[in-house]
Structure formats: C-alpha cells, structure tokens
Coordinates of C-alpha atoms in Angstrom, one line a residue:
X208 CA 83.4 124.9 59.7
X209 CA 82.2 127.9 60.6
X210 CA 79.7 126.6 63.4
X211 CA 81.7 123.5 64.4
X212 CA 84.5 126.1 65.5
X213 CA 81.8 128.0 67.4
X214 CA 80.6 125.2 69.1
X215 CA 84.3 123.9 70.0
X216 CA 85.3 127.3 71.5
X217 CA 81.8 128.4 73.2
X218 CA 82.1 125.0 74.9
X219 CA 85.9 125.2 75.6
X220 CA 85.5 129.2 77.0
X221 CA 82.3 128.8 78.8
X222 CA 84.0 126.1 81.7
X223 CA 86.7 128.5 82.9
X224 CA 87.1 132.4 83.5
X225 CA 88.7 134.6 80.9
X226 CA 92.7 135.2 82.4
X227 CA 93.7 138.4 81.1
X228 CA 97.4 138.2 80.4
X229 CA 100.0 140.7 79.0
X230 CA 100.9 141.7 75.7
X231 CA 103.6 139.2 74.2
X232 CA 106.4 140.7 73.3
X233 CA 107.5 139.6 69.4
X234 CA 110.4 137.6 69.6
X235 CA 112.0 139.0 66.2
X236 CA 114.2 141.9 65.4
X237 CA 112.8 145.1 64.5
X238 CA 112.5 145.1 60.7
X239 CA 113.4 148.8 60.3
X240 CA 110.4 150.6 58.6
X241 CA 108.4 152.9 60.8
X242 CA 104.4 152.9 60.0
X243 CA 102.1 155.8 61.7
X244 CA 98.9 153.0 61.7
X245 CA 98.8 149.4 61.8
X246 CA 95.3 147.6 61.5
X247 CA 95.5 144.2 61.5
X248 CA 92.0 142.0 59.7
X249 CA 91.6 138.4 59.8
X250 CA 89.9 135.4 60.8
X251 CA 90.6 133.5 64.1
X252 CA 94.5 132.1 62.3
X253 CA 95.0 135.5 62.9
X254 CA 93.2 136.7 65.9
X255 CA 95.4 132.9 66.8
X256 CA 92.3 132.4 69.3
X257 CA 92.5 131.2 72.6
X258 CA 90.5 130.0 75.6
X259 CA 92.1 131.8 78.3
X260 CA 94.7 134.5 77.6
X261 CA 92.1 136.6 75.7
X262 CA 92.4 140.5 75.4
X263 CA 89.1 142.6 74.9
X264 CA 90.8 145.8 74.6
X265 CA 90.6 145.7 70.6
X266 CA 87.6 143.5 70.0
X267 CA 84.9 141.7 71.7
X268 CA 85.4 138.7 73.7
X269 CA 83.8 136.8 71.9
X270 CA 86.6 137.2 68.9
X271 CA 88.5 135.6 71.2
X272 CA 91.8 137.6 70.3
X273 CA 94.9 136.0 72.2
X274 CA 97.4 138.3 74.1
X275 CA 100.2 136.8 72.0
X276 CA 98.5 137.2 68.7
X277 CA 100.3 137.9 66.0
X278 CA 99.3 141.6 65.1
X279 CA 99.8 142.6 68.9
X280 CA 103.7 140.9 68.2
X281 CA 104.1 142.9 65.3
X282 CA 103.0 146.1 66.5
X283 CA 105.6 145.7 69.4
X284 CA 107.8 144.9 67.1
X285 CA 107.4 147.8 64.8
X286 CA 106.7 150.2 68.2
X287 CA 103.5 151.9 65.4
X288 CA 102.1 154.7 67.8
X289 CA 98.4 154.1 66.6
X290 CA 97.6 149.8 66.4
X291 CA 93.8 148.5 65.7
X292 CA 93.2 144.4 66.0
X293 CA 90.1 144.1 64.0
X294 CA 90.8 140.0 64.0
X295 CA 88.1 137.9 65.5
X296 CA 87.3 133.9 65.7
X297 CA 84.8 132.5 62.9
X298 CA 85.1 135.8 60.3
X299 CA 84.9 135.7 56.8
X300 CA 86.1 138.2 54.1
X301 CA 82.5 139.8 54.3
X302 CA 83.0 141.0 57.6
X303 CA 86.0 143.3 55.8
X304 CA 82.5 145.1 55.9
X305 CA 79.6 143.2 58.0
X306 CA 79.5 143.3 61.5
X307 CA 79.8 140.1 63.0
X308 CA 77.8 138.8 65.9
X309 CA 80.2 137.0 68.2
X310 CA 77.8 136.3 71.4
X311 CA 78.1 132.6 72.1
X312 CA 78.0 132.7 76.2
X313 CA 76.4 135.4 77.6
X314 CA 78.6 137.4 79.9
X315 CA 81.9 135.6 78.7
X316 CA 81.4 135.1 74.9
X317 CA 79.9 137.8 73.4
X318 CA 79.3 141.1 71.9
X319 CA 79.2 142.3 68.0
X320 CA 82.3 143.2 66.3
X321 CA 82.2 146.5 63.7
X322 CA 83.0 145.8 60.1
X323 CA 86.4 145.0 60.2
X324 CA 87.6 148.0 57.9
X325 CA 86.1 150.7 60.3
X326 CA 89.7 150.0 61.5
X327 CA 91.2 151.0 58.6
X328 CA 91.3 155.0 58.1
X329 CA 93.6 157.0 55.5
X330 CA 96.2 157.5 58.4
X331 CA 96.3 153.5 57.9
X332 CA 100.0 152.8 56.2
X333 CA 100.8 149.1 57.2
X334 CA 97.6 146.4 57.0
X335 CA 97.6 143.0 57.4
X336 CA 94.7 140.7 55.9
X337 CA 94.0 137.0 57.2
X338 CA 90.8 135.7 55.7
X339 CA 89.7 132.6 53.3
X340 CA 89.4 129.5 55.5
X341 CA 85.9 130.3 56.5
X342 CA 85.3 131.4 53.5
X343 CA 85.9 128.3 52.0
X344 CA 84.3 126.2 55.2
X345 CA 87.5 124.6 55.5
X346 CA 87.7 124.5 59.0
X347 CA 84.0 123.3 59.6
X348 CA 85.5 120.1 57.1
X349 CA 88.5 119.3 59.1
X350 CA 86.2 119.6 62.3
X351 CA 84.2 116.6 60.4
X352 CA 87.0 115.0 59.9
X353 CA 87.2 114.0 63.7
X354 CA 87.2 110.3 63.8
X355 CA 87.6 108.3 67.1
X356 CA 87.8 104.7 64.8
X357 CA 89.1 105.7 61.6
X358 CA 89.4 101.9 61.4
X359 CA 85.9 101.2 60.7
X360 CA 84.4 102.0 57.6
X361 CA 81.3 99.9 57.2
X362 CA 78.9 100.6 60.4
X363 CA 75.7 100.8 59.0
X364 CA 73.1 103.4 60.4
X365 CA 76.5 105.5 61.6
X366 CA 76.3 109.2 61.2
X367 CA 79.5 110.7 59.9
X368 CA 82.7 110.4 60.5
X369 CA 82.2 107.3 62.4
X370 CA 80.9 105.5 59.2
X371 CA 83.5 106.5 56.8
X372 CA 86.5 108.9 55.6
X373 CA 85.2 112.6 55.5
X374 CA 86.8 113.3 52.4
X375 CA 84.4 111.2 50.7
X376 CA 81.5 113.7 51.0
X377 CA 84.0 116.3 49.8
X378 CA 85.3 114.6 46.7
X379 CA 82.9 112.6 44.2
X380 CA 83.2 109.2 42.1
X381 CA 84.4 111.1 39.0
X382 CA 87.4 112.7 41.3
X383 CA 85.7 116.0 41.3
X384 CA 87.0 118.0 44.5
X385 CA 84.0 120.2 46.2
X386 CA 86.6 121.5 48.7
X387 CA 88.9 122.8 45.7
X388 CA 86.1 124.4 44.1
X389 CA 85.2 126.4 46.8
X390 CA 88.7 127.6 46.9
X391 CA 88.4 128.6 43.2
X392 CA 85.2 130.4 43.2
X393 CA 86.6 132.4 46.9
X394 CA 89.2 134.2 45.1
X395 CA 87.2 136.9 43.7
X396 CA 85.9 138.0 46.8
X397 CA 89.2 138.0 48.7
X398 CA 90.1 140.2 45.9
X399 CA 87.2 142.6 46.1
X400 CA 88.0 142.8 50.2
X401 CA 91.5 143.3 49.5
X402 CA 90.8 145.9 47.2
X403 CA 88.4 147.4 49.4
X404 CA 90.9 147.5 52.2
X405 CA 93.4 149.5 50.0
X406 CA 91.4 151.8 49.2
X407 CA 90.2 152.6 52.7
X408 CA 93.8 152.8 54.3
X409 CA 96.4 155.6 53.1
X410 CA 97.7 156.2 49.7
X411 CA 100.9 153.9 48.8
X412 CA 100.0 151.6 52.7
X413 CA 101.6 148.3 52.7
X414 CA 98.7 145.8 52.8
X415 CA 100.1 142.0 53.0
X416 CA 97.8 139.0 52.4
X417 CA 99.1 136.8 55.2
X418 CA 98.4 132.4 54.2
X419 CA 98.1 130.1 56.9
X420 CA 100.7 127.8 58.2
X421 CA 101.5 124.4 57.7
X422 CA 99.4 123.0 59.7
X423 CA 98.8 119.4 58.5
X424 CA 100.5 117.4 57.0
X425 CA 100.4 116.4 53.0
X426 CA 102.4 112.8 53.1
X427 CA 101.2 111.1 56.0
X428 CA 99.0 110.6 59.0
X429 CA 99.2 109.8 62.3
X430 CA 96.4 108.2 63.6
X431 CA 96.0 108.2 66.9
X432 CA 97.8 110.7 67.6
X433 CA 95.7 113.1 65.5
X434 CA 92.0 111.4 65.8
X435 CA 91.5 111.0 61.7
X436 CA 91.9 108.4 58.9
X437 CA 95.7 109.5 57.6
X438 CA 93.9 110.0 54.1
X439 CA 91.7 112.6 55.7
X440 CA 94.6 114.0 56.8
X441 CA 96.9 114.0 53.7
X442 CA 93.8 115.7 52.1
X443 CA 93.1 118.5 54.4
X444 CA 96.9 119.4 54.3
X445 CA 96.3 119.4 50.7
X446 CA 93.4 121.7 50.6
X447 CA 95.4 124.0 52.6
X448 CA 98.1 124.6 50.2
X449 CA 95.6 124.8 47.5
X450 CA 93.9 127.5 50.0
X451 CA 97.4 129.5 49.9
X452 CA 98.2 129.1 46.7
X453 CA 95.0 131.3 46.1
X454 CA 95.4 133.7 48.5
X455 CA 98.6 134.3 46.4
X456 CA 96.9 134.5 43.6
X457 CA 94.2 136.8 45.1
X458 CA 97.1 139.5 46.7
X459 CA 98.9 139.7 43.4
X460 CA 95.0 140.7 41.3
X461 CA 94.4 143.1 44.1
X462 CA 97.9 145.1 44.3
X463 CA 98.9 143.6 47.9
X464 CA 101.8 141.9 49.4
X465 CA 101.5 138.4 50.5
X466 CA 103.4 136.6 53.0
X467 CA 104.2 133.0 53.4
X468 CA 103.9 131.3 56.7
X469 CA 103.8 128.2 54.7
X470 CA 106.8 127.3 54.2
X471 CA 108.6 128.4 57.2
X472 CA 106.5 125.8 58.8
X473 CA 106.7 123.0 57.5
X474 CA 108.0 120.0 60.1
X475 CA 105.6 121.8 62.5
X476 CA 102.5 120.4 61.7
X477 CA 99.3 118.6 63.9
X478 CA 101.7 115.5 64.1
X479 CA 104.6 117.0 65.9
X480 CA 105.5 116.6 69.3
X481 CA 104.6 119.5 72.0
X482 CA 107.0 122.1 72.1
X483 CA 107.3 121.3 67.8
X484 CA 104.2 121.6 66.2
X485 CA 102.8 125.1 65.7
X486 CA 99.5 124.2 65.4
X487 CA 97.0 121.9 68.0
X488 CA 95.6 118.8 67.2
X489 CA 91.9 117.7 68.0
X490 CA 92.5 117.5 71.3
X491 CA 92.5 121.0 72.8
X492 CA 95.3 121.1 75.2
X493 CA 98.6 122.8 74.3
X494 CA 101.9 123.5 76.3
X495 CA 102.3 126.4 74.1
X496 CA 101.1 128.1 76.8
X497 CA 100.2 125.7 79.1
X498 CA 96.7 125.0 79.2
X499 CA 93.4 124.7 76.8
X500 CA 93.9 125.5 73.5
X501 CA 91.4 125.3 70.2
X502 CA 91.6 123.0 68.4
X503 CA 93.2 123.0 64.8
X504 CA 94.6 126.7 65.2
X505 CA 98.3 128.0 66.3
X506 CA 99.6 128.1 69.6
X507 CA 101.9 130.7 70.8
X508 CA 104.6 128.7 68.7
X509 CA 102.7 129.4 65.8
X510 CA 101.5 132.7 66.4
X511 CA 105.6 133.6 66.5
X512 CA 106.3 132.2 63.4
X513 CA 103.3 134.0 62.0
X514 CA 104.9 137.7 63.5
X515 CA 108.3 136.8 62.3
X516 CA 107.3 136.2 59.1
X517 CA 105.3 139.6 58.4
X518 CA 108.3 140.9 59.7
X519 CA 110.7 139.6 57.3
X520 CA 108.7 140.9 54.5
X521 CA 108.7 144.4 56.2
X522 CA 112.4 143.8 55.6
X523 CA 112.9 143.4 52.0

C-alpha cells in the first residue's frame, strides 16, 4: 500500500507545480476548551494529502500536507497559540519515532521528516494521533484492487488484478482473512506509540486516536464508477471498519481518547456523487477543490468532517 501510494502521488505531484494556498478556515464552532500546544501525528488520512494546495511550513513536501488539513482546521478552530503538523503521506506508527524519508521528486517531492513525536514536548496538552492503515498495508491492497475489467476472471498469463478479484490473494480457501490478521497483530504497536505519545506531551494532555472515515462502502459496489469488482469493494469497506474497530480498542489500552469519523460519514463514500462523497475514487480528480486529487483519500469535504468531528469530542 505503502509504495503503490508513493508511486500514485510522486507521479500525480511531479506533472504540475506546488500552488501554495491559504490556511482553511474550520467550518465548525469553537468547542470551548483552550489548549497551550496542539501537535497533530498521523498518516496521509490525516496529513488529507494533496497534489497541489500543499503547505511546507510544518513538514516536508514531500508529506504532502494539504492547506485544508484537518489539524490546521482544528487549530484555527481552537485559536492554540503554539500548533506542530507532524502528519505526512505514506507514515506508519514507527515514525511516532523514525524519521521518514519522503524524497520522491527531487526539488518538488522531497526531504526527511523528524520522528513525528519531536513535535510533541511537555508544553504539549491537546494531541491528535492518525496512524494504522499503513501499518496494516491496507492502502497498498485497495491500490491492487484497481481493476479496469472486473468482468473477466479467467485470462490466463494476466498479472493481477486483471486476472481476478484482489481479495482472493488476501483471503484463503479455508476463509482465513490475511488483511484481518494484520489488523490484529497492529494493535499492540498503536498502543506502544500511543503510549509513547502520552508520555512525551504534558501531564493530564488530551490525546485522541482519530479512525478513518467511511470511505467505501460495506453493501455494495459500483463498478464502473469506482474501477473494482463490487466484492472487492464490499471487502475493503469491511476491512476498514475492522481497522477502526481496533484503533478503538488500541486508544482505550493506552489511556487515549478516540474519535469516530466513521459514523458521521457514512452515505459519503467512493460511490457518491461529487460534491457527496468525502473521499476520491481511483480516478484522481475531485471538485472538492477543483482539481487533482489522490486517490482513495478525503477531499476537502472529508477533511471537514474529519475537524468537526475532533471538535465535537473537545466538546463533551
């Protein structure tokens, strides 16, 4: 998944220049709280990556942070005098404290991202945390899962997808699920960085494990809309929610908050109209901003939902 995404976004970054845009302004309410220090970690559902519209001020380019991400929506929201976006494209929990080497186009795409909890100090009162799916390699099997004839199953010689569904080399003759033990055998480590997290930041800091949307669909396909047999689909959409579930499970072991985006998102999947769906399909156009997009990850739609919903638990 990992690579795939790499390979999507180097190619879809390296044919135009970067357009530097402003800060988004977060479209909910101010939740109240104050917090001295936000830092916000997380993969690229959290960084909500882009191909134009990136900001470098808080990581390299190469993370391929959006301006309307939604830690930067947050932080205006909460107005937190001291903000750190450690969020960058392809990350796994282990970057919580690896560096990660993000140079994919010289001069464009590039540059080496610090561990992600050098962000994190004990003036730190308000983290957020958005890691598993490249942890799990989900994202490199939904990228296999792009199938231009889903139709034809029996093409000898084929590489995959084109011969077959990709769930098949995910899920064995006895049912065994490879995908869903990944997921399983994750957890502990999203628990360790979680841990590790809190105990970098400030005594009694807020730190929310934040899922990732509802971004495909678990009864149904739409093929060709979205280029993949629907069963591919229904399964990936599956192996999300299984993905939350344990990131639920992992905040509540390690002492954090967690906040859905699942839920709240439902109806806005890959198979929604523009202007509907939260997240982009194969295809990597979006009108949410106008313009390329990455595939599989949240447009600015998305990344809104994403703000509001860290907001609401700020709330409670």
């Amino acid at each position: 998944m990992r690579h795939r995404s790499r390979r999507l976004l180097a190619a879809a970054l390296a044919a135009l220049p970067l357009l530097l845009v402003p800060s988004a302004a977060a479209s909910a309410t101010d939740p109240g709280p104050r917090y001295r220090e936000y830092a916000a970690l997380g993969d690229s559902w959290s960084a909500d990556v882009t191909p134009t519209g990136i900001r470098t001020d808080q990581a390299p380019s190469g993370c391929a942070q959006s301006a309307w991400n939604y830690p930067r929506q947050v932080a205006a929201a909460l107005k937190v005098p001291s903000f750190k976006d450690a969020t960058c494209g392809a990350a796994t929990s282990g970057n919580v404290r690896a560096a990660q080497d993000v140079s994919y186009v010289s001069g464009r795409l590039d540059g080496v991202n610090k561990p992600q909890i050098s962000r994190v100090s004990k003036k730190t009162d308000l983290v957020t945390f958005g890691f598993g799916g490249n942890d799990v390699g989900l994202a490199r099997a939904a990228g296999g899962c792009f199938n231009l004839l889903p139709s034809i199953k029996l093409l000898p010689g084929l590489p995959a997808p084109l011969g077959g569904e990709c769930r098949s080399g995910w899920v064995k003759a006895d049912g065994t699920d490879l995908m869903s033990q990944r997921i399983a055998q994750a957890e502990p480590k999203i628990v360790q960085a979680v841990r590790d997290v809190r105990a970098a930041a400030a005594p009694g800091a807020t730190v929310l494990v934040v899922d990732y949307l509802a971004g495909v669909p678990t009864d149904r396909g739409c093929y060709p809309y979205v280029q993949a047999h629907d069963g591919d689909l229904m399964w990936l959409g599956a192996k999300l929610k299984e993905l939350d579930a344990m990131l639920r499970s992992a905040a509540k072991k390690a002492g954090a908050g967690y906040v859905d985006t699942y839920r709240g998102s439902v109806g806005h999947d890959v198979c929604q109209k523009p202007g509907t769906k939260w997240v982009e399909g194969f295809i990597p156009l979006s009108t949410d901003p106008p313009g390329l997009a990455v595939p599989l990850h949240p447009n600015k739609l998305g990344a809104t939902h994403q703000a509001r919903s860290v907001l609401n638990v700020l709330r409670k």
